[in-house]
Every structure is written in C-alpha cells, then in structure tokens.
mmCIF file of C-alpha atoms in Angstrom:
data_model
loop_
_atom_site.group_PDB
_atom_site.id
_atom_site.type_symbol
_atom_site.label_atom_id
_atom_site.label_comp_id
_atom_site.label_asym_id
_atom_site.label_seq_id
_atom_site.Cartn_x
_atom_site.Cartn_y
_atom_site.Cartn_z
ATOM 1 C CA MET A 27 -7.832 -9.495 22.841
ATOM 2 C CA TRP A 28 -7.053 -12.724 21.040
ATOM 3 C CA ASP A 29 -7.538 -12.413 17.323
ATOM 4 C CA GLU A 30 -6.577 -14.601 14.425
ATOM 5 C CA PRO A 31 -3.883 -12.996 12.301
ATOM 6 C CA LEU A 32 -4.466 -11.296 8.977
ATOM 7 C CA VAL A 33 -3.234 -13.839 6.442
ATOM 8 C CA LEU A 34 -2.132 -12.773 2.986
ATOM 9 C CA ARG A 35 -1.136 -15.713 0.802
ATOM 10 C CA GLY A 36 0.108 -17.655 3.795
ATOM 11 C CA ARG A 37 1.929 -14.738 5.458
ATOM 12 C CA SER A 38 0.541 -13.756 8.843
ATOM 13 C CA PHE A 39 0.257 -10.287 10.336
ATOM 14 C CA ARG A 40 -0.912 -9.449 13.818
ATOM 15 C CA SER A 41 -1.505 -5.805 12.990
ATOM 16 C CA ARG A 42 -4.368 -5.049 10.620
ATOM 17 C CA LEU A 43 -3.149 -1.538 9.934
ATOM 18 C CA ILE A 44 -1.003 -0.960 6.850
ATOM 19 C CA VAL A 45 0.531 2.492 6.524
ATOM 20 C CA GLY A 46 2.378 4.562 3.975
ATOM 21 C CA THR A 47 5.735 6.292 3.981
ATOM 22 C CA GLY A 48 4.823 9.489 2.107
ATOM 23 C CA LYS A 49 4.052 13.067 3.141
ATOM 24 C CA TYR A 50 5.531 12.883 6.659
ATOM 25 C CA PRO A 51 7.232 15.996 8.015
ATOM 26 C CA SER A 52 10.484 13.978 8.236
ATOM 27 C CA PHE A 53 11.833 10.420 8.157
ATOM 28 C CA PRO A 54 12.335 10.330 11.952
ATOM 29 C CA VAL A 55 8.671 11.315 12.466
ATOM 30 C CA MET A 56 7.664 8.612 9.990
ATOM 31 C CA ARG A 57 9.665 6.002 11.882
ATOM 32 C CA ARG A 58 8.051 6.951 15.180
ATOM 33 C CA CYS A 59 4.591 6.824 13.601
ATOM 34 C CA HIS A 60 5.298 3.337 12.276
ATOM 35 C CA GLU A 61 6.353 2.248 15.756
ATOM 36 C CA VAL A 62 3.374 3.789 17.521
ATOM 37 C CA SER A 63 0.877 2.448 14.971
ATOM 38 C CA GLY A 64 2.085 -1.102 15.558
ATOM 39 C CA THR A 65 2.064 -1.673 11.800
ATOM 40 C CA GLU A 66 3.829 -4.684 10.348
ATOM 41 C CA MET A 67 3.550 -3.619 6.724
ATOM 42 C CA VAL A 68 4.358 -0.307 5.062
ATOM 43 C CA THR A 69 3.982 0.702 1.457
ATOM 44 C CA VAL A 70 6.775 2.364 -0.520
ATOM 45 C CA ALA A 71 6.944 3.891 -3.986
ATOM 46 C CA VAL A 72 9.529 2.882 -6.597
ATOM 47 C CA ARG A 73 11.213 5.852 -8.232
ATOM 48 C CA ARG A 74 14.336 6.915 -10.087
ATOM 49 C CA VAL A 75 17.455 7.361 -8.005
ATOM 50 C CA ASP A 76 18.413 11.038 -7.954
ATOM 51 C CA LEU A 77 21.800 10.926 -9.686
ATOM 52 C CA SER A 78 22.868 14.382 -8.586
ATOM 53 C CA ARG A 79 22.080 14.065 -4.922
ATOM 54 C CA GLN A 80 22.390 10.811 -3.094
ATOM 55 C CA GLY A 81 21.601 11.129 0.536
ATOM 56 C CA GLU A 82 20.012 8.895 3.070
ATOM 57 C CA SER A 83 17.724 6.100 2.027
ATOM 58 C CA LEU A 84 14.112 5.709 3.084
ATOM 59 C CA LEU A 85 15.037 2.161 4.065
ATOM 60 C CA ASP A 86 17.392 3.495 6.744
ATOM 61 C CA TYR A 87 14.215 4.494 8.594
ATOM 62 C CA ILE A 88 12.255 1.273 8.258
ATOM 63 C CA ASP A 89 12.931 -1.667 10.551
ATOM 64 C CA THR A 90 12.661 -4.384 7.925
ATOM 65 C CA SER A 91 13.228 -7.094 10.537
ATOM 66 C CA ARG A 92 9.766 -6.308 11.898
ATOM 67 C CA ILE A 93 8.045 -4.577 8.998
ATOM 68 C CA THR A 94 7.204 -6.140 5.626
ATOM 69 C CA LEU A 95 7.620 -3.855 2.632
ATOM 70 C CA LEU A 96 4.729 -3.380 0.262
ATOM 71 C CA PRO A 97 6.071 -1.703 -2.884
ATOM 72 C CA ASN A 98 3.373 0.111 -4.805
ATOM 73 C CA THR A 99 2.918 0.936 -8.460
ATOM 74 C CA ALA A 100 1.595 4.442 -7.780
ATOM 75 C CA GLY A 101 1.927 6.683 -10.791
ATOM 76 C CA CYS A 102 1.416 3.852 -13.295
ATOM 77 C CA TYR A 103 -1.277 4.461 -15.880
ATOM 78 C CA THR A 104 -1.054 1.198 -17.837
ATOM 79 C CA ALA A 105 -0.854 -2.489 -16.920
ATOM 80 C CA ASP A 106 2.515 -2.668 -18.691
ATOM 81 C CA GLU A 107 4.033 0.130 -16.554
ATOM 82 C CA ALA A 108 2.657 -1.420 -13.389
ATOM 83 C CA VAL A 109 3.996 -4.881 -14.231
ATOM 84 C CA ARG A 110 7.466 -3.516 -15.054
ATOM 85 C CA THR A 111 7.500 -1.500 -11.837
ATOM 86 C CA ALA A 112 6.591 -4.606 -9.829
ATOM 87 C CA TYR A 113 9.434 -6.541 -11.444
ATOM 88 C CA LEU A 114 11.861 -3.741 -10.612
ATOM 89 C CA ALA A 115 10.676 -3.702 -7.004
ATOM 90 C CA ARG A 116 11.210 -7.424 -6.681
ATOM 91 C CA GLU A 117 14.649 -7.194 -8.277
ATOM 92 C CA ALA A 118 15.499 -4.373 -5.850
ATOM 93 C CA GLY A 119 14.909 -6.815 -3.010
ATOM 94 C CA LEU A 120 11.623 -5.345 -1.799
ATOM 95 C CA GLY A 121 9.908 -8.743 -1.724
ATOM 96 C CA ASP A 122 6.986 -10.428 -3.454
ATOM 97 C CA PHE A 123 4.170 -8.204 -2.278
ATOM 98 C CA VAL A 124 2.824 -5.510 -4.554
ATOM 99 C CA LYS A 125 0.187 -2.878 -3.899
ATOM 100 C CA LEU A 126 -1.008 -2.804 -7.452
ATOM 101 C CA GLU A 127 -2.241 0.505 -8.766
ATOM 102 C CA VAL A 128 -3.197 1.201 -12.340
ATOM 103 C CA ILE A 129 -4.545 4.703 -12.354
ATOM 104 C CA GLY A 130 -7.187 5.726 -14.859
ATOM 105 C CA ASP A 131 -7.631 9.393 -14.100
ATOM 106 C CA GLU A 132 -5.215 12.017 -12.865
ATOM 107 C CA LYS A 133 -7.706 14.148 -11.005
ATOM 108 C CA THR A 134 -9.573 11.490 -9.053
ATOM 109 C CA LEU A 135 -6.849 8.807 -9.076
ATOM 110 C CA PHE A 136 -9.609 6.285 -9.643
ATOM 111 C CA PRO A 137 -8.313 2.945 -10.911
ATOM 112 C CA ASP A 138 -8.366 1.770 -14.507
ATOM 113 C CA VAL A 139 -10.018 -1.550 -13.712
ATOM 114 C CA GLN A 140 -9.329 -3.065 -17.118
ATOM 115 C CA GLY A 141 -5.592 -2.463 -16.745
ATOM 116 C CA LEU A 142 -5.776 -3.517 -13.114
ATOM 117 C CA LEU A 143 -7.293 -6.892 -13.991
ATOM 118 C CA GLU A 144 -4.730 -7.484 -16.700
ATOM 119 C CA ALA A 145 -1.791 -6.630 -14.397
ATOM 120 C CA THR A 146 -3.267 -8.697 -11.541
ATOM 121 C CA LYS A 147 -3.434 -11.714 -13.819
ATOM 122 C CA THR A 148 0.135 -11.302 -15.071
ATOM 123 C CA LEU A 149 1.741 -10.640 -11.710
ATOM 124 C CA SER A 150 -0.166 -13.393 -9.869
ATOM 125 C CA ARG A 151 1.010 -15.859 -12.491
ATOM 126 C CA GLU A 152 4.570 -14.664 -11.905
ATOM 127 C CA GLY A 153 4.353 -15.419 -8.198
ATOM 128 C CA PHE A 154 3.692 -11.952 -6.812
ATOM 129 C CA ILE A 155 1.346 -11.477 -3.875
ATOM 130 C CA VAL A 156 -0.943 -8.973 -5.518
ATOM 131 C CA LEU A 157 -2.980 -6.517 -3.458
ATOM 132 C CA PRO A 158 -4.914 -4.432 -5.986
ATOM 133 C CA TYR A 159 -6.181 -0.950 -5.171
ATOM 134 C CA THR A 160 -9.633 -0.877 -6.732
ATOM 135 C CA ASN A 161 -12.924 0.953 -6.576
ATOM 136 C CA ASP A 162 -15.774 -0.309 -4.421
ATOM 137 C CA ASP A 163 -17.396 -2.296 -7.221
ATOM 138 C CA PRO A 164 -18.355 -5.833 -6.123
ATOM 139 C CA VAL A 165 -18.209 -7.173 -9.688
ATOM 140 C CA VAL A 166 -14.667 -5.899 -10.206
ATOM 141 C CA ALA A 167 -13.740 -7.311 -6.791
ATOM 142 C CA ARG A 168 -14.918 -10.746 -7.899
ATOM 143 C CA ARG A 169 -12.988 -10.500 -11.164
ATOM 144 C CA LEU A 170 -9.824 -9.489 -9.292
ATOM 145 C CA GLU A 171 -10.145 -12.476 -7.029
ATOM 146 C CA GLU A 172 -10.557 -14.731 -10.066
ATOM 147 C CA ALA A 173 -7.466 -13.094 -11.569
ATOM 148 C CA GLY A 174 -5.427 -14.207 -8.554
ATOM 149 C CA ALA A 175 -5.472 -11.221 -6.186
ATOM 150 C CA ALA A 176 -4.340 -12.144 -2.648
ATOM 151 C CA ALA A 177 -6.679 -9.500 -1.214
ATOM 152 C CA ILE A 178 -9.119 -6.916 -2.485
ATOM 153 C CA MET A 179 -8.360 -3.312 -1.595
ATOM 154 C CA PRO A 180 -11.381 -1.147 -2.344
ATOM 155 C CA LEU A 181 -11.148 2.568 -1.775
ATOM 156 C CA GLY A 182 -13.333 4.135 0.899
ATOM 157 C CA ALA A 183 -13.054 7.475 -0.915
ATOM 158 C CA PRO A 184 -10.494 9.029 -3.308
ATOM 159 C CA ILE A 185 -6.818 8.773 -2.330
ATOM 160 C CA GLY A 186 -5.815 11.512 0.090
ATOM 161 C CA SER A 187 -9.364 12.898 0.298
ATOM 162 C CA GLY A 188 -10.052 11.989 3.930
ATOM 163 C CA LEU A 189 -13.741 11.622 3.108
ATOM 164 C CA GLY A 190 -14.163 8.308 4.944
ATOM 165 C CA ILE A 191 -16.107 5.231 3.858
ATOM 166 C CA ARG A 192 -18.497 6.724 1.306
ATOM 167 C CA ASN A 193 -20.320 3.535 0.401
ATOM 168 C CA PRO A 194 -20.344 1.095 3.301
ATOM 169 C CA TYR A 195 -23.020 -0.986 1.580
ATOM 170 C CA ASN A 196 -20.794 -1.774 -1.386
ATOM 171 C CA ILE A 197 -17.965 -2.699 0.977
ATOM 172 C CA ARG A 198 -20.383 -5.054 2.740
ATOM 173 C CA ILE A 199 -21.378 -6.674 -0.529
ATOM 174 C CA ILE A 200 -17.709 -7.118 -1.475
ATOM 175 C CA LEU A 201 -17.068 -8.679 1.947
ATOM 176 C CA GLU A 202 -19.961 -11.081 1.575
ATOM 177 C CA ALA A 203 -18.649 -12.515 -1.667
ATOM 178 C CA ALA A 204 -14.876 -12.388 -1.163
ATOM 179 C CA ALA A 205 -12.891 -15.461 -0.157
ATOM 180 C CA VAL A 206 -9.722 -13.357 0.205
ATOM 181 C CA PRO A 207 -9.176 -10.567 2.763
ATOM 182 C CA VAL A 208 -10.711 -7.165 2.057
ATOM 183 C CA ILE A 209 -8.602 -4.174 3.048
ATOM 184 C CA VAL A 210 -9.930 -0.636 2.728
ATOM 185 C CA ASP A 211 -7.290 1.371 0.917
ATOM 186 C CA ALA A 212 -7.667 5.148 0.673
ATOM 187 C CA GLY A 213 -10.170 7.649 1.945
ATOM 188 C CA VAL A 214 -9.640 7.369 5.686
ATOM 189 C CA GLY A 215 -9.558 10.806 7.320
ATOM 190 C CA THR A 216 -9.746 10.113 11.014
ATOM 191 C CA ALA A 217 -10.003 7.320 13.555
ATOM 192 C CA SER A 218 -13.762 6.755 13.234
ATOM 193 C CA ASP A 219 -13.353 6.051 9.504
ATOM 194 C CA ALA A 220 -10.896 3.267 10.278
ATOM 195 C CA ALA A 221 -13.187 1.916 12.985
ATOM 196 C CA ILE A 222 -16.140 1.891 10.574
ATOM 197 C CA ALA A 223 -14.149 -0.080 8.005
ATOM 198 C CA MET A 224 -13.276 -2.676 10.623
ATOM 199 C CA GLU A 225 -16.807 -2.770 12.070
ATOM 200 C CA LEU A 226 -18.082 -3.624 8.599
ATOM 201 C CA GLY A 227 -15.908 -6.709 8.770
ATOM 202 C CA CYS A 228 -12.949 -5.568 6.690
ATOM 203 C CA HIS A 229 -9.787 -7.496 7.420
ATOM 204 C CA GLY A 230 -7.529 -4.469 7.453
ATOM 205 C CA VAL A 231 -7.116 -0.806 6.605
ATOM 206 C CA LEU A 232 -4.389 0.907 4.603
ATOM 207 C CA MET A 233 -3.759 4.614 5.048
ATOM 208 C CA ASN A 234 -1.090 7.230 4.529
ATOM 209 C CA THR A 235 -2.221 10.849 4.463
ATOM 210 C CA ALA A 236 -4.538 10.595 7.474
ATOM 211 C CA ILE A 237 -1.538 9.942 9.703
ATOM 212 C CA ALA A 238 1.263 11.723 7.842
ATOM 213 C CA GLN A 239 -0.589 15.006 7.413
ATOM 214 C CA ALA A 240 -2.334 15.142 10.786
ATOM 215 C CA ARG A 241 -1.293 18.079 12.942
ATOM 216 C CA ASP A 242 0.322 15.580 15.305
ATOM 217 C CA PRO A 243 1.147 12.518 13.205
ATOM 218 C CA GLU A 244 2.323 10.389 16.132
ATOM 219 C CA ALA A 245 -0.871 10.960 18.096
ATOM 220 C CA MET A 246 -2.918 10.106 15.000
ATOM 221 C CA ALA A 247 -0.860 6.952 14.447
ATOM 222 C CA GLU A 248 -1.821 5.825 17.928
ATOM 223 C CA ALA A 249 -5.462 6.814 17.368
ATOM 224 C CA MET A 250 -5.512 4.707 14.202
ATOM 225 C CA LYS A 251 -4.006 1.709 15.958
ATOM 226 C CA LEU A 252 -6.719 1.915 18.629
ATOM 227 C CA ALA A 253 -9.478 2.548 16.070
ATOM 228 C CA VAL A 254 -8.544 -0.496 14.001
ATOM 229 C CA GLU A 255 -8.437 -2.639 17.126
ATOM 230 C CA ALA A 256 -11.694 -1.212 18.485
ATOM 231 C CA GLY A 257 -13.471 -1.656 15.155
ATOM 232 C CA ARG A 258 -12.227 -5.208 14.828
ATOM 233 C CA LEU A 259 -13.284 -6.050 18.367
ATOM 234 C CA ALA A 260 -16.731 -4.522 17.834
ATOM 235 C CA TYR A 261 -17.143 -6.516 14.628
ATOM 236 C CA LYS A 262 -16.262 -9.738 16.414
ATOM 237 C CA ALA A 263 -18.475 -8.840 19.360
ATOM 238 C CA GLY A 264 -21.484 -8.393 17.059
ATOM 239 C CA ARG A 265 -23.337 -5.128 17.249
ATOM 240 C CA ILE A 266 -26.988 -4.799 18.266
ATOM 241 C CA GLY A 267 -29.705 -4.253 15.700
ATOM 242 C CA ARG A 268 -30.900 -0.756 14.886
ATOM 243 C CA LYS A 269 -34.373 0.243 16.135
ATOM 244 C CA LEU A 270 -36.342 3.388 15.566
ATOM 245 C CA TYR A 271 -37.788 3.632 19.093
ATOM 246 C CA ALA A 272 -36.288 3.344 22.527
ATOM 247 C CA SER A 273 -36.104 0.102 24.412
ATOM 248 C CA ALA A 274 -35.421 0.411 28.135
ATOM 249 C CA SER A 275 -32.481 -1.394 29.648
ATOM 250 C CA SER A 276 -33.984 -1.470 33.164
ATOM 251 C CA PRO A 277 -36.810 -3.854 34.194
ATOM 252 C CA LEU A 278 -40.312 -2.539 33.590
ATOM 253 C CA THR A 279 -41.638 -4.391 36.627
ATOM 254 C CA GLY A 280 -41.001 -3.584 40.272
ATOM 255 C CA VAL A 281 -41.014 0.158 39.743
ATOM 256 C CA PRO A 282 -41.914 1.768 43.111
ATOM 257 C CA GLU A 283 -45.139 3.718 43.239
ATOM 258 C CA TRP A 284 -45.232 7.255 44.476
ATOM 259 C CA ALA A 285 -48.929 7.850 44.565
ATOM 260 C CA PRO A 286 -49.866 10.765 46.859
ATOM 261 C CA LEU A 287 -50.886 9.623 50.378
ATOM 262 C CA PRO A 288 -54.633 9.700 51.115
ATOM 263 C CA MET B 25 29.148 6.967 -26.701
ATOM 264 C CA ARG B 26 25.876 8.362 -25.525
ATOM 265 C CA ILE B 27 23.451 6.633 -23.199
ATOM 266 C CA VAL B 28 20.447 7.903 -21.238
ATOM 267 C CA VAL B 29 20.276 7.244 -17.492
ATOM 268 C CA ASN B 30 17.095 8.155 -15.643
ATOM 269 C CA GLY B 31 16.161 10.455 -18.493
ATOM 270 C CA GLN B 32 19.546 12.194 -18.433
ATOM 271 C CA PRO B 33 21.811 11.955 -21.513
ATOM 272 C CA MET B 34 25.360 10.913 -20.603
ATOM 273 C CA GLU B 35 28.641 10.523 -22.459
ATOM 274 C CA VAL B 36 30.387 7.331 -21.334
ATOM 275 C CA PRO B 37 33.372 5.313 -22.590
ATOM 276 C CA GLU B 38 32.887 2.266 -24.832
ATOM 277 C CA GLY B 39 32.865 -1.098 -23.096
ATOM 278 C CA LEU B 40 31.264 0.185 -19.892
ATOM 279 C CA THR B 41 29.248 -2.426 -17.990
ATOM 280 C CA ILE B 42 26.249 -1.775 -15.742
ATOM 281 C CA GLU B 43 28.529 -2.562 -12.811
ATOM 282 C CA ASP B 44 31.014 0.113 -13.986
ATOM 283 C CA LEU B 45 28.235 2.660 -14.434
ATOM 284 C CA LEU B 46 26.795 2.090 -10.954
ATOM 285 C CA GLY B 47 30.289 2.498 -9.506
ATOM 286 C CA GLU B 48 30.927 5.625 -11.555
ATOM 287 C CA LEU B 49 27.656 7.187 -10.353
ATOM 288 C CA ARG B 50 28.301 6.010 -6.766
ATOM 289 C CA ILE B 51 24.946 4.337 -6.502
ATOM 290 C CA ARG B 52 24.007 2.384 -3.381
ATOM 291 C CA ARG B 53 23.431 -1.243 -4.249
ATOM 292 C CA ASP B 54 21.028 -2.172 -1.495
ATOM 293 C CA PHE B 55 17.385 -1.987 -2.545
ATOM 294 C CA THR B 56 18.300 -0.713 -5.999
ATOM 295 C CA ALA B 57 17.242 -2.156 -9.355
ATOM 296 C CA VAL B 58 18.137 -1.423 -12.957
ATOM 297 C CA ALA B 59 16.114 -1.667 -16.145
ATOM 298 C CA LEU B 60 17.991 -1.650 -19.446
ATOM 299 C CA ASN B 61 15.905 -0.725 -22.472
ATOM 300 C CA ARG B 62 12.672 -1.469 -20.580
ATOM 301 C CA GLU B 63 13.763 -4.894 -19.318
ATOM 302 C CA VAL B 64 14.805 -5.581 -15.749
ATOM 303 C CA ALA B 65 18.519 -6.342 -15.521
ATOM 304 C CA GLY B 66 19.268 -9.088 -13.001
ATOM 305 C CA ARG B 67 21.928 -8.262 -10.412
ATOM 306 C CA SER B 68 24.067 -11.153 -11.548
ATOM 307 C CA SER B 69 24.247 -9.665 -15.048
ATOM 308 C CA TYR B 70 25.631 -6.248 -14.009
ATOM 309 C CA GLY B 71 29.266 -7.247 -14.455
ATOM 310 C CA THR B 72 28.814 -8.859 -17.838
ATOM 311 C CA THR B 73 26.294 -6.555 -19.501
ATOM 312 C CA VAL B 74 28.214 -4.150 -21.735
ATOM 313 C CA LEU B 75 26.318 -0.974 -22.555
ATOM 314 C CA ARG B 76 25.845 0.164 -26.133
ATOM 315 C CA GLU B 77 25.292 3.474 -27.847
ATOM 316 C CA GLY B 78 21.760 4.727 -27.289
ATOM 317 C CA ASP B 79 20.979 2.433 -24.348
ATOM 318 C CA ARG B 80 18.349 3.708 -21.956
ATOM 319 C CA LEU B 81 18.632 2.823 -18.296
ATOM 320 C CA GLU B 82 16.317 3.297 -15.362
ATOM 321 C CA ILE B 83 17.923 3.030 -11.946
ATOM 322 C CA VAL B 84 15.309 2.928 -9.204
ATOM 323 C CA HIS B 85 14.997 2.534 -5.455
ATOM 324 C CA PRO B 86 12.218 2.788 -2.877
ATOM 325 C CA MET B 87 10.959 6.270 -2.113
ATOM 326 C CA ALA B 88 8.509 7.648 0.371
ATOM 327 C CA GLY B 89 4.959 7.217 -0.882
ATOM 328 C CA GLY B 90 1.584 5.816 -0.041
ATOM 329 C CA ALA B 91 -0.522 5.637 -3.159
#
C-alpha cells in the first residue's frame, strides 16, 4: 500500500509503529522484535552508568543506521528534571528527539500537565523535537501544540496497563484540532488496540510492554506491525456508517419464486 | 578530596579532570554524557574541567526502557 510517511518536524518515517526497549526477556529478543516490527524509531531511557559493573551496552543491540533513537524522560517528576535529562541525552549523542514525560503520580503514571507544558516550551525553544506523553485531554493537546510540540502523544490507557483505547472520542477530538501528528502512547494491550488507534486516524502508535511482555514477543511484534498497517489502511479506505438494522448486500429484485405448484 | 559520582562518594586525587575520572572508572565514551553539579558538561570540556572537593557528577547512558 502506498502511504505518505509519518513526518515529525521534517523527518520522515515509513513505519508508524514506535516501540520501546524495556522489559524484554533479553537484548537479542529485543533486537529481533525491532526487526520484525519494522519500526524505525525506538525509545530509550537515560540512566546512571553502573560504575561497578560495565557490560554490554543497549546500543550494541540497536541498528542506529536504520532506527532513530527517541530518548525519554521517564522517571522525571518535574519540568526541571525532564529538561536536564533531555540535555544529557542530546549531549550523549542520542539526537534531538525527546519523548517528554513529566510524571505527576507514581501509581497511575499520569502526566503532570503543568510541568509538561513548561518543559515542552523550554525544550522546543532549544531546538529539540518534542513528543510529549500526555493524557487524552483536547485542551492540553492544544496547549502543547502551542508550546511547540512536534506531535501530541495522548495515552490510550495508563502506561503498561494494556487496557486499550479507553476514550476513543477524546482521541478523535484531539485529532480534529491538531495540526501536528497524534501518536497514541501507552495503553495498548494487543493488536486490535493498535488497529483501533490507527482507524481513528492517529498518525502512529507507541508501545513497549504489549510486545516485550507478550508470551511470544516476536510474534506480537509482527502482529503489531500488521495491526498498525491494517488500521491505517482501514482509516484511509473510509469505514461504512453504523446502522442499527440489517441492510442486505444482495439485490432485492429478481428473487426466484418457489410458490407450490397448483 | 571527596567527590560524589552517581550518588557514590569517592576519594580522588587533587587536579583530576573529568577526562581522568572517566578513564579511571573505565567508562565507555560512546553514548555517554556527564553532568557536573547539575549542569551538562560538554564533551570538549572533559580534558580541561578540573574537579573540586564536593563536586557531584552524574554519568549517564541509554538504558532499556519504554516509558
């Protein structure tokens, strides 16, 4: 299927599936999942180097010639922490993209939208390509776009919950108003969730746990690739309207008669 | 003198630069960044930045994670 690429601040991606690097059974399994999923962008955390034990690097298992890195600010609870983490990521050579997270609550991992807006403003001004993880609030989405976000990344459901797209109507409202791409980030549990996000018209889906923690991560990576493509194709094809009653697909005329013979 | 690296107190000789410290700790340079007292230290400054008593450093690199 021909499809226009996903464009984030002038950078084009053919794959609309962004995946994580966490919670896989092993780095080799992660690498195979990345390959099978067809992803061109993976998110990574930024953490302290373990001074006592320096082994292999995560980056040894990511083909950076094909895959763009998306450093995240997971674990940051203030705009200041998130901004400093983004700077560190850029200095480490991880590029200009940042999956911006400013977490407001430990239990739900819902975003602190005030901190998120502040950090989006600062980092956009400093030339970062900011992809903020936010809740599914259309007003916040608009504010993020005004603050310079290169995309809006509303959650479908809490991070790691696998509950799917809990409020498709809000996602639709965000899509209607947004001039930047909308990427569902978090909540996807299985392939149909990813397909639903794409059928709504989302420009991409970001997921980690759904693949990494599946019983067979590689098979799920392939399922997700197909689901994102199928959902996208269905969106472009334009679905039929919903009706309460049946409407036959065969002609109503020319039906043979089988009246009993006289 | 005493400095703190990634939350760990360390006794190091006077006059040590960031470059010296990274070498001492055998830290991979690719995809690694350093913050000195909350500010990002540019790579080009490693060789000339002399550490002082009480300095706090964060040495980070990418780790597996999604959100």
